[in-house]
Coordinates of C-alpha atoms in Angstrom, one line a residue:
M546 CA -6.4 3.9 -18.2
T547 CA -3.7 1.3 -18.3
R548 CA -3.3 -0.8 -15.1
P549 CA -0.7 -3.4 -15.2
I550 CA -2.0 -7.0 -14.2
T551 CA 0.4 -8.8 -12.0
L552 CA 0.6 -12.1 -10.1
A553 CA 1.3 -12.4 -6.4
S554 CA 4.2 -14.8 -6.0
G555 CA 3.5 -16.1 -2.5
Q556 CA 1.4 -19.0 -3.6
F557 CA 4.1 -20.2 -6.0
G558 CA 6.9 -20.1 -3.5
D559 CA 8.0 -23.7 -4.5
M560 CA 8.9 -22.5 -8.0
S561 CA 12.1 -20.7 -8.8
L562 CA 11.9 -17.1 -9.7
E563 CA 13.0 -17.9 -13.3
A564 CA 10.3 -20.6 -13.7
L565 CA 7.7 -18.4 -12.2
C566 CA 8.7 -15.5 -14.5
K567 CA 8.5 -17.7 -17.5
M568 CA 5.1 -19.0 -16.7
T569 CA 3.8 -15.6 -15.8
S570 CA 5.1 -13.9 -18.9
E571 CA 3.7 -16.6 -21.2
I572 CA 0.3 -16.1 -19.7
G573 CA 0.4 -12.4 -20.4
Y574 CA 1.1 -10.8 -17.0
Q575 CA 3.0 -7.5 -16.8
G576 CA 4.7 -8.1 -13.4
L577 CA 5.0 -9.9 -10.1
E578 CA 4.2 -9.0 -6.6
L579 CA 7.3 -10.5 -5.0
A580 CA 6.8 -12.1 -1.5
T581 CA 9.6 -11.9 1.1
H582 CA 9.0 -15.5 2.1
A583 CA 9.2 -16.7 -1.5
H584 CA 11.1 -14.7 -4.2
F585 CA 12.5 -11.7 -2.5
D586 CA 15.1 -12.4 0.2
V587 CA 15.5 -9.2 2.4
A588 CA 18.8 -10.3 3.8
R589 CA 20.4 -10.9 0.5
A590 CA 18.9 -7.7 -0.9
L591 CA 20.7 -5.7 1.8
E592 CA 23.9 -7.7 2.0
D593 CA 24.6 -9.0 -1.5
P594 CA 25.3 -6.1 -4.0
G595 CA 24.6 -8.4 -6.9
Y596 CA 21.2 -9.8 -5.6
I597 CA 18.8 -7.0 -6.7
P598 CA 20.4 -6.5 -10.0
Q599 CA 20.0 -10.3 -10.6
I600 CA 16.3 -10.1 -9.7
K601 CA 15.7 -7.2 -11.9
S602 CA 17.6 -9.0 -14.8
V603 CA 15.4 -12.1 -14.5
L604 CA 12.2 -9.9 -14.5
A605 CA 13.4 -7.8 -17.4
A606 CA 14.3 -10.9 -19.4
H607 CA 10.6 -11.9 -19.3
N608 CA 9.3 -8.3 -19.8
L609 CA 8.0 -8.1 -16.2
N610 CA 8.1 -5.5 -13.5
C611 CA 7.8 -5.5 -9.7
Y612 CA 5.3 -2.9 -8.4
A613 CA 5.0 -4.2 -4.8
I614 CA 6.7 -6.3 -2.3
S615 CA 4.6 -8.5 -0.1
A616 CA 5.7 -8.9 3.6
H617 CA 2.5 -10.4 4.9
L618 CA 4.1 -13.2 7.1
T619 CA 6.6 -10.8 8.7
G620 CA 3.8 -8.1 9.5
Q621 CA 1.7 -10.9 11.1
C622 CA 4.4 -11.5 13.7
V623 CA 4.6 -7.9 14.7
G624 CA 1.0 -7.5 16.1
D625 CA -0.1 -11.1 16.7
V626 CA -0.5 -13.0 20.0
W627 CA 1.8 -16.0 19.7
D628 CA 0.5 -19.5 19.2
P629 CA 2.4 -22.3 17.6
R630 CA 1.2 -21.5 14.1
L631 CA 3.2 -18.2 14.3
D632 CA 6.4 -20.3 14.4
N633 CA 5.9 -21.0 10.7
F634 CA 6.4 -17.4 9.8
A635 CA 9.6 -16.6 11.9
P636 CA 13.1 -18.0 11.8
A637 CA 13.3 -21.5 13.2
E638 CA 15.6 -20.6 15.9
L639 CA 13.0 -18.3 17.4
S640 CA 10.3 -21.0 17.6
G641 CA 8.2 -20.8 20.8
N642 CA 9.7 -17.5 21.9
P643 CA 7.0 -14.8 21.5
E644 CA 9.1 -11.9 22.6
E645 CA 12.0 -12.7 20.3
I646 CA 9.6 -13.3 17.4
R647 CA 8.0 -9.9 17.8
K648 CA 11.4 -8.2 18.2
W649 CA 12.6 -10.0 15.0
A650 CA 9.5 -9.0 13.1
V651 CA 9.8 -5.3 13.9
Q652 CA 13.3 -5.2 12.8
E653 CA 12.7 -7.3 9.8
M654 CA 9.9 -4.9 8.6
I655 CA 12.3 -2.0 8.9
R656 CA 14.8 -4.0 6.8
T657 CA 12.2 -4.9 4.3
V658 CA 11.6 -1.1 3.8
K659 CA 15.2 -0.6 3.1
A660 CA 15.3 -3.5 0.7
A661 CA 12.2 -2.3 -1.1
H662 CA 13.8 1.1 -1.5
Q663 CA 16.9 -0.5 -3.0
M664 CA 14.6 -2.4 -5.4
G665 CA 12.8 0.8 -6.3
V666 CA 9.5 -0.4 -5.1
K667 CA 7.2 2.2 -3.5
V668 CA 4.4 -0.1 -2.0
I669 CA 4.8 -2.9 0.5
T670 CA 1.6 -5.0 1.0
C671 CA 1.3 -6.4 4.4
F672 CA -0.6 -7.6 7.5
T673 CA -0.4 -6.0 10.9
G674 CA -1.5 -9.0 13.0
S675 CA -4.0 -8.3 15.9
P676 CA -3.6 -8.7 19.7
I677 CA -7.5 -8.8 19.9
W678 CA -8.6 -11.0 17.0
A679 CA -9.5 -13.8 19.5
W680 CA -12.0 -11.5 21.1
W681 CA -14.0 -10.8 18.0
Y682 CA -17.0 -12.6 19.5
S683 CA -17.6 -10.9 22.9
Y684 CA -17.9 -14.0 25.1
P685 CA -16.5 -14.0 27.6
Q686 CA -17.5 -10.4 27.5
T687 CA -15.0 -8.0 25.9
T688 CA -14.9 -4.5 27.2
P689 CA -14.4 -1.3 25.1
Q690 CA -11.2 -0.7 26.9
M691 CA -9.8 -4.1 25.8
I692 CA -10.5 -3.1 22.2
E693 CA -9.0 0.3 22.7
D694 CA -5.9 -1.3 24.3
G695 CA -5.6 -3.6 21.3
F696 CA -5.5 -0.7 18.9
Q697 CA -3.2 1.2 21.0
L698 CA -0.7 -1.7 21.0
I699 CA -0.8 -1.7 17.2
Y700 CA -0.3 2.0 17.1
D701 CA 2.8 1.7 19.5
L702 CA 4.2 -1.2 17.6
W703 CA 3.9 0.1 14.0
T704 CA 4.5 3.8 14.5
P705 CA 8.4 3.5 14.5
I706 CA 8.0 1.1 11.5
F707 CA 5.9 3.7 9.7
D708 CA 8.5 6.3 10.5
M709 CA 10.9 4.3 8.4
F710 CA 8.3 4.0 5.6
D711 CA 8.1 7.8 5.7
Q712 CA 11.9 8.1 5.5
Y713 CA 12.1 6.1 2.4
D714 CA 8.8 7.5 0.9
I715 CA 7.2 4.0 0.8
K716 CA 3.5 3.3 1.3
F717 CA 2.1 0.6 3.6
A718 CA -0.9 -1.2 2.1
L719 CA -2.6 -3.2 4.7
E720 CA -4.8 -6.1 3.5
V721 CA -8.0 -5.8 5.4
H722 CA -8.5 -9.4 6.4
P723 CA -9.8 -11.5 9.2
T724 CA -7.2 -12.0 11.9
E725 CA -5.9 -8.5 11.4
I726 CA -6.6 -5.5 13.5
A727 CA -8.7 -4.1 10.6
F728 CA -10.9 -6.8 9.1
D729 CA -14.1 -5.0 7.9
Y730 CA -15.4 -1.5 7.3
Y731 CA -15.8 -0.2 10.9
S732 CA -12.4 -1.8 12.2
T733 CA -10.7 -0.2 9.2
Q734 CA -12.2 3.2 10.1
M735 CA -11.1 2.8 13.7
L736 CA -7.5 2.0 12.6
L737 CA -7.2 4.9 10.3
K738 CA -8.6 7.2 12.9
K739 CA -6.2 5.8 15.5
F740 CA -3.3 6.7 13.3
K741 CA -4.8 10.2 12.7
Y742 CA -5.2 9.2 9.0
R743 CA -1.4 9.1 8.6
K744 CA -0.7 9.0 4.8
T745 CA 1.7 6.1 5.2
L746 CA -1.1 3.8 6.1
G747 CA -3.3 2.7 3.3
I748 CA -5.1 -0.4 2.0
N749 CA -4.3 -3.4 -0.1
Y750 CA -7.9 -3.9 -1.3
D751 CA -8.9 -7.5 -1.5
P752 CA -12.6 -7.9 -2.0
S753 CA -12.8 -11.6 -1.3
H754 CA -12.3 -11.1 2.4
L755 CA -15.1 -8.6 2.5
V756 CA -17.8 -10.5 0.5
W757 CA -17.8 -13.7 2.7
Q758 CA -18.3 -11.5 5.8
G759 CA -21.3 -9.7 4.2
V760 CA -19.5 -6.5 3.6
N761 CA -20.4 -4.7 0.3
E762 CA -17.2 -4.6 -1.6
L763 CA -18.1 -1.6 -3.6
A764 CA -19.2 0.5 -0.7
F765 CA -15.9 -0.3 1.1
L766 CA -13.9 0.7 -2.0
R767 CA -15.9 4.0 -2.4
E768 CA -15.5 4.9 1.2
F769 CA -11.8 4.4 1.3
A770 CA -11.0 5.6 -2.2
D771 CA -8.1 7.8 -1.2
R772 CA -6.5 5.0 0.8
I773 CA -6.3 2.4 -1.9
Y774 CA -2.6 1.8 -2.5
H775 CA -2.8 -1.6 -4.1
V776 CA -5.4 -4.0 -5.3
H777 CA -5.6 -7.8 -5.0
V778 CA -7.8 -9.5 -7.5
K779 CA -9.2 -12.6 -5.8
D780 CA -12.7 -14.1 -5.8
V781 CA -14.9 -16.0 -3.3
K782 CA -17.8 -18.2 -3.9
M783 CA -20.6 -18.3 -1.4
N784 CA -22.2 -21.7 -0.8
R785 CA -24.7 -21.1 1.9
N786 CA -26.8 -24.2 2.7
E787 CA -28.7 -25.6 5.6
K788 CA -25.5 -27.0 7.2
A789 CA -22.7 -24.6 6.5
G790 CA -22.2 -21.2 8.2
I791 CA -19.7 -18.5 7.3
L792 CA -17.3 -19.5 10.1
G793 CA -15.8 -22.4 8.1
S794 CA -16.9 -25.3 10.3
H795 CA -13.2 -26.3 10.7
L796 CA -13.3 -27.6 7.2
E797 CA -10.2 -27.1 5.1
F798 CA -10.2 -24.7 2.2
G799 CA -11.5 -26.2 -0.9
D800 CA -13.9 -28.6 0.8
T801 CA -17.2 -28.1 -1.0
R802 CA -19.2 -28.4 2.2
R803 CA -17.9 -25.1 3.4
G804 CA -20.2 -22.0 3.4
W805 CA -17.7 -20.3 1.1
N806 CA -14.4 -21.0 -0.6
F807 CA -11.8 -18.7 -2.3
V808 CA -12.0 -19.5 -6.0
S809 CA -10.2 -18.4 -9.2
V810 CA -11.2 -15.0 -10.5
G811 CA -14.6 -15.2 -12.4
H812 CA -15.8 -18.3 -10.5
G813 CA -17.2 -16.6 -7.5
D814 CA -19.5 -13.7 -6.2
V815 CA -17.2 -10.7 -6.3
D816 CA -18.5 -7.9 -8.5
F817 CA -15.4 -7.2 -10.5
D818 CA -17.3 -5.1 -13.0
G819 CA -18.4 -2.8 -10.3
I820 CA -14.8 -2.8 -8.8
I821 CA -13.2 -1.7 -12.2
R822 CA -15.8 1.1 -12.5
E823 CA -15.1 2.3 -8.9
L824 CA -11.4 2.2 -9.6
N825 CA -11.8 4.1 -12.8
Q826 CA -13.9 6.8 -11.0
M827 CA -11.3 7.2 -8.3
G828 CA -8.5 7.3 -10.9
Y829 CA -6.6 4.3 -9.6
D830 CA -3.9 3.3 -12.1
G831 CA -1.8 1.0 -9.9
P832 CA -1.5 -2.8 -10.4
L833 CA -4.2 -5.3 -10.3
S834 CA -2.4 -8.2 -8.5
V835 CA -4.1 -11.6 -9.1
E836 CA -3.8 -13.7 -5.9
W837 CA -4.4 -17.4 -6.7
E838 CA -6.1 -19.2 -3.8
D839 CA -8.3 -21.9 -5.2
S840 CA -7.7 -25.4 -3.7
G841 CA -10.2 -26.8 -6.2
M842 CA -8.3 -25.8 -9.4
K843 CA -4.8 -26.5 -10.7
R844 CA -2.9 -23.3 -10.0
E845 CA -1.4 -22.8 -13.5
L846 CA -4.9 -23.0 -14.9
G847 CA -6.2 -20.7 -12.2
A848 CA -3.5 -18.2 -12.9
A849 CA -4.1 -18.2 -16.6
E850 CA -8.0 -18.1 -16.3
S851 CA -7.8 -15.2 -13.7
F852 CA -5.5 -13.2 -16.0
E853 CA -7.9 -13.6 -19.1
Y854 CA -10.8 -12.7 -16.9
I855 CA -9.5 -9.6 -15.4
N856 CA -7.7 -8.5 -18.5
Q857 CA -11.1 -8.4 -20.3
M858 CA -12.6 -6.5 -17.3
N859 CA -9.7 -3.9 -17.1
F860 CA -11.5 -1.5 -19.3
T861 CA -10.8 2.3 -19.7
P862 CA -13.6 4.8 -18.8
S863 CA -15.3 6.8 -21.5
N864 CA -14.1 10.3 -22.0
I865 CA -17.5 11.4 -23.2
A866 CA -20.9 11.1 -21.8
F867 CA -23.1 8.4 -23.7
D868 CA -25.8 11.1 -24.3
A869 CA -23.4 13.9 -25.3
A870 CA -24.5 13.7 -29.1
L871 CA -28.2 13.6 -28.3
K872 CA -29.0 17.3 -28.6
A873 CA -30.1 19.5 -31.4
E874 CA -27.7 22.0 -33.2

């Protein structure tokens, strides 16, 4: 089973596409997951007839493909409750205007679908935002109706967007992630049920966000096997001690006092061997997209190390049982 290994471009947004492609290709990657806030300009894709051919030309010159478009920042603005941090994800002229930011985000997601179609990409990885994330700890008390209303709002906001996904035969791959409406096993189950298991809606599987919460990354993958539309390869290192809890302690990522940190692939506690075996069993042959998020390691080294690690781990299943020959004639 040949799965392409790609690199998520979002964390390399300060590099030109040409420079990123050169580095990526030299390491050995087969493609890029292009982020709309970094290396894939939705407006230019829709308005400049030469833009997408130019993107494809740069990729092809380095023997790279694009298997997915990332629209995480736009998606966050669709379903989130505004606070000043959200201004960083929307056009500057909309800063401080929650209603206009949401209106922009809904339309921008629809435009992103059209741009992905023109690019020939069939999967958009994304966030949804969440109107109820701040209520994850039920104090002051959170009622079941408040939770239901939150899921209903996500349903109302995203249904017309998903209609556009269907029109262009593109899949939505939600990264199950804290701050999103679906952040663990049960909330993912609730979201899929809310959308009546609509085929459009699937998962961008990133095990790092599950492991630090205490969710078994293999059980999650097995349960939602038919919804895995894209895979992020990212690791997390647990560092539980007598001072640090899992909530982060308001310490910045990379601070070694934290209870956990995202680390380059192979430096943490994610069971990638088990993940590859599950992906083999379910027949997933899509990309494995390395997402570098390691504040403690130079990113070029992290990208290279991560590729080497997952490339070795990206094995093909056997087509015979190990004991098939152990029988008498």
